[in-house]
Amino acid sequence: MSNKIQIFDTTLRDGEQVPGCQLSTDEKIVVARKLEELGVDVIEAGFPISSPGDFLSVVEISKAVKHVGVCALTRARKEDIDVAAEALHHAKRGRIHTGIGSSDIHIKHKFNSTREKVMEQGAWAVQYAKAKGYEVEFFAEDAGRADLAFLAQLVEAVIAAGADVVNIPDTTGYCLPHLYGKRIKYLFDNVKNIDKAIISVHCHNDLGLATANTIAGLMNGARQAEVTINGIGERAGNTSLEEVAMILQTHKDLDLTTGIKSTMLYEMSTLVSDMMRMPVQPNKAIVGANAFAHSSGIHQDGFLKNSENYEIINPSDVGVPSSSIILTARSGRAALKHRLELLGYQPNKSELDQLYDNFLVVADEKKNVVDEDLITLVANTPILVQK
Ligand code: KIV
Ligand code: ZN
């Protein structure tokens, strides 16, 4: 089995479903081109039957990108598949992503159907989509809560019908990582034609486990990860692209790789956040404003001695220009000295002691002490520091 993970980005479909995050077709093209440059393998560009705008976006993204796969979402219905096929006409590598609910909850309460009928409809949709001449991916919606034996039968049926990729979504973000991983392993152990398709993982973050579940799926044989930039998506979001890429890059022991150019991650995150007017939470892993900021005295001292004491990723590896030392009332002398030196001051020990006492007074009043405050502090402290 290959150790290369295909990155399927659904920022422009699952991500764009977030209220207030809608983009125009032109904005989507900018994001799609940047995603291609970033190195994703497939871009899910929209759900063509859902609106004329989504249809147009799939058409225009198909024309705009050079070699990346372009995917269109459908339900397991003829009219959806016909419209998706038309929208993908210009795609160099088009993919139809069709599927149906696989959990008993969805089968009963969404479709008022039966397992048998759902399996028949899923296999039919794959066959019908395949006849359009595109790659076909099947999603077994709510697979995280589906009966496992039934899920295995469904996966076998859609692969037999011609699915190139089978997506096992944890649609409701319900699974625990070890159990989601076990689901994927069960499929590898029990679906006899599983080697004929790529198994894909698509996890939601309702319990904050989307990334952990995705990694568990990959560790158990899945070879495609469905992700979004900044983890945006329905409700609590989807698995974040930047987290998956950096976990695989950091944990070389997993022996799994992606084609992502990690040095573009920060730029990509900022582009999506700005365009969607969706701020990134400051403590977001990899791309949050505080991801490489050190603010407590103990951490700052250790970081200044050797960055490896408190950083497992070099900020330049994800395109963040540098780490930062934030001066607050929790900071110690080492951080203050460091920032003073960057400003050109070289206090000796007793000068630093005196400055530090005055600094604490300012820091107690302000949340964050900035360079201008330090310059004033030095000017107001009768010591012999030279600029
Ligand atoms: O979460 C989900 O199940 C989905 C499918 C449409 C793939 O987004
Ligand atoms: Zn989803």
CSV table of C-alpha atoms and ligand atoms in Angstrom, one decimal:
chain,number,residue,atom,x,y,z
A,1,MET,CA,0.0,0.0,0.0
A,2,SER,CA,1.3,3.4,-1.0
A,3,ASN,CA,2.3,5.8,1.8
A,4,LYS,CA,1.2,8.9,-0.1
A,5,ILE,CA,-2.0,10.5,1.3
A,6,GLN,CA,-4.3,12.2,-1.2
A,7,ILE,CA,-5.5,15.6,0.1
A,8,PHE,CA,-9.1,16.3,-0.8
A,9,ASP,CA,-9.9,19.9,0.0
A,10,THR,CA,-13.5,20.7,0.6
A,11,THR,CA,-13.1,24.3,1.8
A,12,LEU,CA,-15.2,25.5,-1.2
A,13,ARG,CA,-18.0,23.0,-0.5
A,14,ASP,CA,-18.3,21.8,3.1
A,15,GLY,CA,-16.4,24.9,4.3
A,16,GLU,CA,-18.4,27.3,2.3
A,17,GLN,CA,-21.6,26.0,3.8
A,18,VAL,CA,-20.8,27.9,7.0
A,19,PRO,CA,-23.3,30.8,7.4
A,20,GLY,CA,-21.7,34.1,6.3
A,21,CYS,CA,-18.7,32.4,4.5
A,22,GLN,CA,-20.2,32.4,1.0
A,23,LEU,CA,-17.8,33.4,-1.7
A,24,SER,CA,-18.4,34.7,-5.2
A,25,THR,CA,-17.3,32.6,-8.2
A,26,ASP,CA,-14.3,35.0,-8.7
A,27,GLU,CA,-13.2,34.6,-5.1
A,28,LYS,CA,-13.6,30.8,-5.3
A,29,ILE,CA,-11.3,30.8,-8.3
A,30,VAL,CA,-8.6,32.7,-6.4
A,31,VAL,CA,-8.9,30.2,-3.5
A,32,ALA,CA,-8.9,27.2,-5.9
A,33,ARG,CA,-5.7,28.4,-7.7
A,34,LYS,CA,-4.0,28.9,-4.4
A,35,LEU,CA,-5.1,25.4,-3.3
A,36,GLU,CA,-3.6,24.0,-6.4
A,37,GLU,CA,-0.3,25.8,-5.7
A,38,LEU,CA,-0.4,24.5,-2.1
A,39,GLY,CA,-0.4,21.0,-3.5
A,40,VAL,CA,-3.8,19.5,-2.8
A,41,ASP,CA,-4.8,16.6,-5.0
A,42,VAL,CA,-8.6,17.2,-5.4
A,43,ILE,CA,-10.7,20.4,-4.9
A,44,GLU,CA,-14.3,19.8,-4.0
A,45,ALA,CA,-15.7,22.9,-5.9
A,46,GLY,CA,-19.4,22.8,-5.0
A,47,PHE,CA,-22.8,21.0,-5.2
A,48,PRO,CA,-23.9,22.0,-8.7
A,49,ILE,CA,-27.6,21.2,-8.4
A,50,SER,CA,-28.0,23.2,-5.2
A,51,SER,CA,-27.9,26.6,-7.0
A,52,PRO,CA,-26.9,28.3,-10.2
A,53,GLY,CA,-24.0,30.0,-8.4
A,54,ASP,CA,-22.6,26.6,-7.3
A,55,PHE,CA,-23.0,25.2,-10.8
A,56,LEU,CA,-21.1,28.2,-12.2
A,57,SER,CA,-18.4,27.9,-9.6
A,58,VAL,CA,-17.7,24.2,-10.6
A,59,VAL,CA,-17.6,25.2,-14.3
A,60,GLU,CA,-15.3,28.1,-13.7
A,61,ILE,CA,-13.0,26.3,-11.3
A,62,SER,CA,-12.7,23.4,-13.7
A,63,LYS,CA,-11.5,25.9,-16.4
A,64,ALA,CA,-9.2,27.8,-14.0
A,65,VAL,CA,-7.1,25.1,-12.5
A,66,LYS,CA,-4.4,23.3,-14.4
A,67,HIS,CA,-4.0,19.7,-13.2
A,68,VAL,CA,-5.7,19.3,-9.8
A,69,GLY,CA,-8.8,17.1,-9.7
A,70,VAL,CA,-12.1,19.0,-9.5
A,71,CYS,CA,-15.0,17.3,-7.7
A,72,ALA,CA,-18.7,18.0,-7.7
A,73,LEU,CA,-21.1,16.8,-4.9
A,74,THR,CA,-24.4,15.1,-5.7
A,75,ARG,CA,-27.0,13.1,-3.9
A,76,ALA,CA,-27.6,9.6,-5.2
A,77,ARG,CA,-30.1,11.0,-7.7
A,78,LYS,CA,-30.2,11.0,-11.5
A,79,GLU,CA,-30.9,14.8,-11.8
A,80,ASP,CA,-28.0,15.7,-9.4
A,81,ILE,CA,-25.5,13.5,-11.3
A,82,ASP,CA,-26.6,14.8,-14.7
A,83,VAL,CA,-26.1,18.4,-13.5
A,84,ALA,CA,-22.7,17.6,-11.9
A,85,ALA,CA,-21.5,15.9,-15.0
A,86,GLU,CA,-22.4,18.9,-17.1
A,87,ALA,CA,-20.7,21.3,-14.6
A,88,LEU,CA,-17.5,19.2,-14.8
A,89,HIS,CA,-17.3,19.3,-18.6
A,90,HIS,CA,-14.1,21.5,-18.7
A,91,ALA,CA,-12.4,19.6,-15.8
A,92,LYS,CA,-9.0,18.0,-16.8
A,93,ARG,CA,-9.7,15.5,-14.1
A,94,GLY,CA,-13.3,15.5,-12.9
A,95,ARG,CA,-14.8,13.6,-10.1
A,96,ILE,CA,-18.4,13.0,-9.1
A,97,HIS,CA,-18.9,12.6,-5.4
A,98,THR,CA,-22.2,10.9,-4.9
A,99,GLY,CA,-23.7,9.1,-1.9
A,100,ILE,CA,-26.4,8.3,0.6
A,101,GLY,CA,-27.0,7.9,4.3
A,102,SER,CA,-25.6,4.7,5.8
A,103,SER,CA,-26.6,4.8,9.4
A,104,ASP,CA,-30.0,3.4,10.5
A,105,ILE,CA,-30.8,6.8,11.9
A,106,HIS,CA,-30.4,8.3,8.4
A,107,ILE,CA,-32.0,5.4,6.6
A,108,LYS,CA,-35.1,5.5,8.8
A,109,HIS,CA,-35.5,9.2,9.7
A,110,LYS,CA,-34.0,10.9,6.6
A,111,PHE,CA,-35.0,8.5,3.8
A,112,ASN,CA,-37.8,6.4,5.4
A,113,SER,CA,-36.1,3.6,3.6
A,114,THR,CA,-34.4,0.3,4.3
A,115,ARG,CA,-30.8,-0.9,4.2
A,116,GLU,CA,-31.5,-3.0,1.1
A,117,LYS,CA,-33.0,-0.1,-0.8
A,118,VAL,CA,-30.2,2.3,0.3
A,119,MET,CA,-27.6,-0.2,-0.9
A,120,GLU,CA,-29.3,-0.6,-4.2
A,121,GLN,CA,-29.6,3.2,-4.8
A,122,GLY,CA,-26.0,3.8,-3.8
A,123,ALA,CA,-24.7,1.1,-6.2
A,124,TRP,CA,-27.0,2.4,-8.9
A,125,ALA,CA,-25.8,6.0,-8.4
A,126,VAL,CA,-22.1,5.0,-8.7
A,127,GLN,CA,-22.8,3.0,-11.9
A,128,TYR,CA,-24.8,5.9,-13.4
A,129,ALA,CA,-22.1,8.5,-12.4
A,130,LYS,CA,-19.3,6.2,-13.7
A,131,ALA,CA,-21.0,6.0,-17.1
A,132,LYS,CA,-20.5,9.8,-17.4
A,133,GLY,CA,-16.8,9.1,-17.8
A,134,TYR,CA,-15.5,10.8,-14.6
A,135,GLU,CA,-13.8,9.4,-11.5
A,136,VAL,CA,-16.5,8.5,-9.0
A,137,GLU,CA,-16.3,8.8,-5.2
A,138,PHE,CA,-19.1,7.4,-3.1
A,139,PHE,CA,-19.9,8.8,0.4
A,140,ALA,CA,-21.6,6.6,3.0
A,141,GLU,CA,-23.1,9.5,5.0
A,142,ASP,CA,-23.0,9.1,8.8
A,143,ALA,CA,-20.8,6.1,8.4
A,144,GLY,CA,-19.4,6.9,11.9
A,145,ARG,CA,-22.7,5.7,13.4
A,146,ALA,CA,-23.6,3.0,10.8
A,147,ASP,CA,-23.9,-0.7,11.6
A,148,LEU,CA,-20.5,-2.0,10.7
A,149,ALA,CA,-21.5,-5.2,9.0
A,150,PHE,CA,-24.0,-3.2,6.8
A,151,LEU,CA,-21.4,-0.6,6.1
A,152,ALA,CA,-19.0,-3.3,4.9
A,153,GLN,CA,-21.7,-4.7,2.5
A,154,LEU,CA,-22.4,-1.2,1.2
A,155,VAL,CA,-18.8,-0.4,0.6
A,156,GLU,CA,-18.4,-3.8,-1.2
A,157,ALA,CA,-21.4,-3.1,-3.4
A,158,VAL,CA,-20.3,0.4,-4.4
A,159,ILE,CA,-16.8,-0.7,-5.2
A,160,ALA,CA,-18.3,-3.5,-7.3
A,161,ALA,CA,-20.4,-0.9,-9.1
A,162,GLY,CA,-17.2,1.0,-10.0
A,163,ALA,CA,-16.4,3.5,-7.2
A,164,ASP,CA,-12.8,4.7,-7.4
A,165,VAL,CA,-12.9,6.2,-3.9
A,166,VAL,CA,-15.1,5.4,-1.0
A,167,ASN,CA,-15.6,8.1,1.7
A,168,ILE,CA,-16.4,6.9,5.2
A,169,PRO,CA,-17.6,10.2,6.8
A,170,ASP,CA,-18.0,10.7,10.5
A,171,THR,CA,-20.7,13.2,9.5
A,172,THR,CA,-21.8,14.1,13.1
A,173,GLY,CA,-18.3,14.1,14.6
A,174,TYR,CA,-19.4,11.3,17.0
A,175,CYS,CA,-16.6,8.8,16.9
A,176,LEU,CA,-13.6,8.4,19.2
A,177,PRO,CA,-10.3,8.1,17.4
A,178,HIS,CA,-9.5,4.5,18.3
A,179,LEU,CA,-13.1,3.4,17.3
A,180,TYR,CA,-13.0,5.3,14.1
A,181,GLY,CA,-9.6,3.7,13.3
A,182,LYS,CA,-11.2,0.3,14.1
A,183,ARG,CA,-14.0,1.0,11.7
A,184,ILE,CA,-11.6,1.6,8.9
A,185,LYS,CA,-9.6,-1.5,9.8
A,186,TYR,CA,-12.8,-3.5,9.9
A,187,LEU,CA,-13.5,-2.5,6.3
A,188,PHE,CA,-10.0,-3.5,5.2
A,189,ASP,CA,-10.5,-6.9,7.0
A,190,ASN,CA,-14.0,-7.6,5.7
A,191,VAL,CA,-14.6,-6.0,2.3
A,192,LYS,CA,-13.1,-8.4,-0.2
A,193,ASN,CA,-12.7,-5.9,-3.1
A,194,ILE,CA,-11.3,-3.1,-0.9
A,195,ASP,CA,-8.0,-3.1,-2.8
A,196,LYS,CA,-9.9,-1.8,-5.9
A,197,ALA,CA,-10.7,1.6,-4.3
A,198,ILE,CA,-9.1,4.3,-2.2
A,199,ILE,CA,-10.7,4.7,1.2
A,200,SER,CA,-11.2,8.3,2.3
A,201,VAL,CA,-11.8,9.8,5.7
A,202,HIS,CA,-14.0,12.8,6.2
A,203,CYS,CA,-14.4,13.9,9.8
A,204,HIS,CA,-16.4,16.6,11.6
A,205,ASN,CA,-15.3,18.3,14.7
A,206,ASP,CA,-18.4,18.3,17.0
A,207,LEU,CA,-16.4,16.8,19.9
A,208,GLY,CA,-13.1,18.4,18.8
A,209,LEU,CA,-11.8,15.0,17.5
A,210,ALA,CA,-11.9,15.6,13.7
A,211,THR,CA,-8.1,15.7,13.2
A,212,ALA,CA,-7.5,12.8,15.7
A,213,ASN,CA,-10.1,10.7,13.9
A,214,THR,CA,-8.6,11.5,10.5
A,215,ILE,CA,-5.2,10.5,11.6
A,216,ALA,CA,-6.6,7.3,13.2
A,217,GLY,CA,-8.3,6.5,9.8
A,218,LEU,CA,-5.0,7.1,7.9
A,219,MET,CA,-3.1,4.9,10.3
A,220,ASN,CA,-5.6,2.1,9.6
A,221,GLY,CA,-5.3,2.2,5.8
A,222,ALA,CA,-7.3,5.2,4.5
A,223,ARG,CA,-5.3,7.0,1.8
A,224,GLN,CA,-7.3,10.1,1.3
A,225,ALA,CA,-8.1,12.8,3.9
A,226,GLU,CA,-10.9,15.3,3.4
A,227,VAL,CA,-10.1,18.6,4.9
A,228,THR,CA,-10.7,22.3,4.9
A,229,ILE,CA,-8.4,25.3,5.4
A,230,ASN,CA,-8.7,26.5,9.0
A,231,GLY,CA,-11.0,23.5,9.7
A,232,ILE,CA,-14.0,25.5,8.7
A,233,GLY,CA,-17.2,23.6,7.9
A,234,GLU,CA,-20.7,22.7,9.1
A,235,ARG,CA,-21.3,23.3,12.8
A,236,ALA,CA,-18.0,22.8,14.6
A,237,GLY,CA,-16.2,22.4,11.4
A,238,ASN,CA,-14.2,19.8,9.4
A,239,THR,CA,-10.7,18.4,9.8
A,240,SER,CA,-8.2,21.1,9.3
A,241,LEU,CA,-5.8,20.7,6.3
A,242,GLU,CA,-2.9,22.4,8.0
A,243,GLU,CA,-3.2,20.1,11.1
A,244,VAL,CA,-3.2,16.9,9.0
A,245,ALA,CA,-0.3,18.1,6.8
A,246,MET,CA,1.9,19.1,9.8
A,247,ILE,CA,1.1,16.0,11.9
A,248,LEU,CA,2.3,13.8,9.0
A,249,GLN,CA,5.3,16.0,8.4
A,250,THR,CA,6.2,16.1,12.2
A,251,HIS,CA,5.6,12.4,12.9
A,252,LYS,CA,7.9,10.9,10.3
A,253,ASP,CA,7.5,7.6,12.2
A,254,LEU,CA,4.0,7.3,10.7
A,255,ASP,CA,5.7,7.0,7.3
A,256,LEU,CA,2.8,8.9,5.5
A,257,THR,CA,3.4,11.8,3.2
A,258,THR,CA,1.4,14.4,1.4
A,259,GLY,CA,2.1,16.8,-1.5
A,260,ILE,CA,1.4,19.9,0.6
A,261,LYS,CA,4.0,22.7,0.4
A,262,SER,CA,3.9,23.4,4.1
A,263,THR,CA,5.6,26.8,3.8
A,264,MET,CA,2.4,28.1,2.1
A,265,LEU,CA,0.1,27.1,5.0
A,266,TYR,CA,0.0,30.4,6.8
A,267,GLU,CA,-0.6,32.4,3.6
A,268,MET,CA,-3.4,30.0,2.6
A,269,SER,CA,-5.0,30.2,6.0
A,270,THR,CA,-4.9,34.0,5.9
A,271,LEU,CA,-6.3,34.2,2.4
A,272,VAL,CA,-9.3,32.0,3.3
A,273,SER,CA,-9.9,33.8,6.6
A,274,ASP,CA,-9.8,37.2,5.0
A,275,MET,CA,-12.0,36.2,2.0
A,276,MET,CA,-14.6,34.5,4.1
A,277,ARG,CA,-14.4,37.1,6.9
A,278,MET,CA,-14.0,34.3,9.3
A,279,PRO,CA,-11.3,35.0,11.9
A,280,VAL,CA,-8.9,32.2,12.9
A,281,GLN,CA,-9.1,31.6,16.7
A,282,PRO,CA,-5.8,32.8,18.2
A,283,ASN,CA,-5.0,29.4,19.7
A,284,LYS,CA,-5.7,27.5,16.5
A,285,ALA,CA,-2.9,24.9,16.0
A,286,ILE,CA,-0.4,25.7,13.2
A,287,VAL,CA,-1.9,29.0,11.9
A,288,GLY,CA,-3.4,30.8,15.0
A,289,ALA,CA,-1.9,34.1,16.0
A,290,ASN,CA,-0.6,32.5,19.2
A,291,ALA,CA,0.7,29.2,17.7
A,292,PHE,CA,4.3,30.5,17.9
A,293,ALA,CA,3.9,33.1,20.6
A,294,HIS,CA,5.4,32.5,24.1
A,295,SER,CA,4.1,34.5,27.0
A,296,SER,CA,4.9,32.9,30.4
A,297,GLY,CA,8.3,33.5,32.0
A,298,ILE,CA,9.3,29.9,32.3
A,299,HIS,CA,8.5,29.2,28.6
A,300,GLN,CA,10.1,32.3,27.4
A,301,ASP,CA,13.3,31.6,29.3
A,302,GLY,CA,13.4,28.0,27.9
A,303,PHE,CA,12.5,29.1,24.4
A,304,LEU,CA,15.3,31.7,24.4
A,305,LYS,CA,17.8,29.1,25.5
A,306,ASN,CA,16.8,26.8,22.7
A,307,SER,CA,13.6,27.1,20.7
A,308,GLU,CA,13.2,23.3,20.7
A,309,ASN,CA,12.4,23.5,24.4
A,310,TYR,CA,9.0,24.8,23.5
A,311,GLU,CA,8.5,24.5,19.8
A,312,ILE,CA,8.0,21.3,17.8
A,313,ILE,CA,7.6,23.0,14.5
A,314,ASN,CA,9.8,25.7,13.1
A,315,PRO,CA,7.5,28.6,12.2
A,316,SER,CA,9.2,29.1,8.9
A,317,ASP,CA,8.1,25.5,8.0
A,318,VAL,CA,4.5,26.8,7.8
A,319,GLY,CA,5.3,30.2,6.5
A,320,VAL,CA,5.1,32.1,9.7
A,321,PRO,CA,8.0,34.7,9.6
A,322,SER,CA,9.1,34.2,13.2
A,323,SER,CA,8.1,33.1,16.7
A,324,SER,CA,7.2,35.9,19.1
A,325,ILE,CA,7.8,36.7,22.7
A,326,ILE,CA,4.8,38.4,24.2
A,327,LEU,CA,5.6,40.6,27.2
A,328,THR,CA,3.0,40.4,30.0
A,329,ALA,CA,3.1,40.5,33.7
A,330,ARG,CA,3.9,36.7,33.5
A,331,SER,CA,7.1,37.4,31.6
A,332,GLY,CA,10.5,37.1,33.3
A,333,ARG,CA,13.8,38.9,33.1
A,334,ALA,CA,15.0,36.8,30.2
A,335,ALA,CA,12.2,37.9,27.9
A,336,LEU,CA,12.5,41.5,28.9
A,337,LYS,CA,16.3,41.5,28.3
A,338,HIS,CA,15.7,39.8,24.9
A,339,ARG,CA,13.2,42.4,23.8
A,340,LEU,CA,15.4,45.3,25.1
A,341,GLU,CA,18.4,43.9,23.1
A,342,LEU,CA,16.3,43.7,20.0
A,343,LEU,CA,15.6,47.4,20.5
A,344,GLY,CA,19.3,48.1,20.9
A,345,TYR,CA,19.6,48.3,24.7
A,346,GLN,CA,22.1,46.3,26.6
A,347,PRO,CA,21.3,46.5,30.3
A,348,ASN,CA,23.7,45.0,32.9
A,349,LYS,CA,22.3,42.9,35.7
A,350,SER,CA,21.4,45.8,38.1
A,351,GLU,CA,20.0,47.9,35.3
A,352,LEU,CA,17.8,45.0,34.2
A,353,ASP,CA,16.6,44.5,37.8
A,354,GLN,CA,15.6,48.1,38.0
A,355,LEU,CA,13.9,48.0,34.6
A,356,TYR,CA,12.2,44.7,35.4
A,357,ASP,CA,10.6,46.2,38.6
A,358,ASN,CA,9.3,49.2,36.6
A,359,PHE,CA,8.2,46.9,33.7
A,360,LEU,CA,6.0,44.8,36.1
A,361,VAL,CA,4.2,48.0,37.2
A,362,VAL,CA,3.4,48.8,33.5
A,363,ALA,CA,2.6,45.1,32.7
A,364,ASP,CA,0.1,45.0,35.6
A,365,GLU,CA,-1.7,47.9,34.0
A,366,LYS,CA,-1.6,46.7,30.4
A,367,LYS,CA,-2.4,43.3,29.0
A,368,ASN,CA,0.5,43.4,26.5
A,369,VAL,CA,3.6,45.5,26.8
A,370,VAL,CA,4.8,46.7,23.3
A,371,ASP,CA,8.0,48.2,22.1
A,372,GLU,CA,6.8,51.8,22.5
A,373,ASP,CA,6.1,51.0,26.2
A,374,LEU,CA,9.7,49.7,26.6
A,375,ILE,CA,11.2,52.8,25.0
A,376,THR,CA,9.2,54.9,27.5
A,377,LEU,CA,10.2,52.7,30.3
A,378,VAL,CA,13.9,53.0,29.5
A,379,ALA,CA,13.6,56.8,29.1
A,380,ASN,CA,11.9,57.0,32.6
A,381,THR,CA,14.4,54.7,34.3
A,382,PRO,CA,17.6,56.5,35.4
A,383,ILE,CA,20.1,53.9,34.3
A,384,LEU,CA,23.0,53.8,32.0
A,385,VAL,CA,21.6,51.8,29.1
A,386,GLN,CA,22.9,52.8,25.7
A,387,LYS,CA,20.9,52.7,22.5
B,1,KIV,O1,-20.2,15.1,6.3
B,1,KIV,C1,-20.6,14.5,5.4
B,1,KIV,O2,-21.0,13.4,5.5
B,1,KIV,C2,-20.5,15.1,4.1
B,1,KIV,C3,-20.8,14.3,2.9
B,1,KIV,C4,-21.7,15.0,1.9
B,1,KIV,C5,-19.6,13.8,2.2
B,1,KIV,O3,-20.1,16.3,4.0
B,2,ZN,ZN,-19.0,16.9,5.8
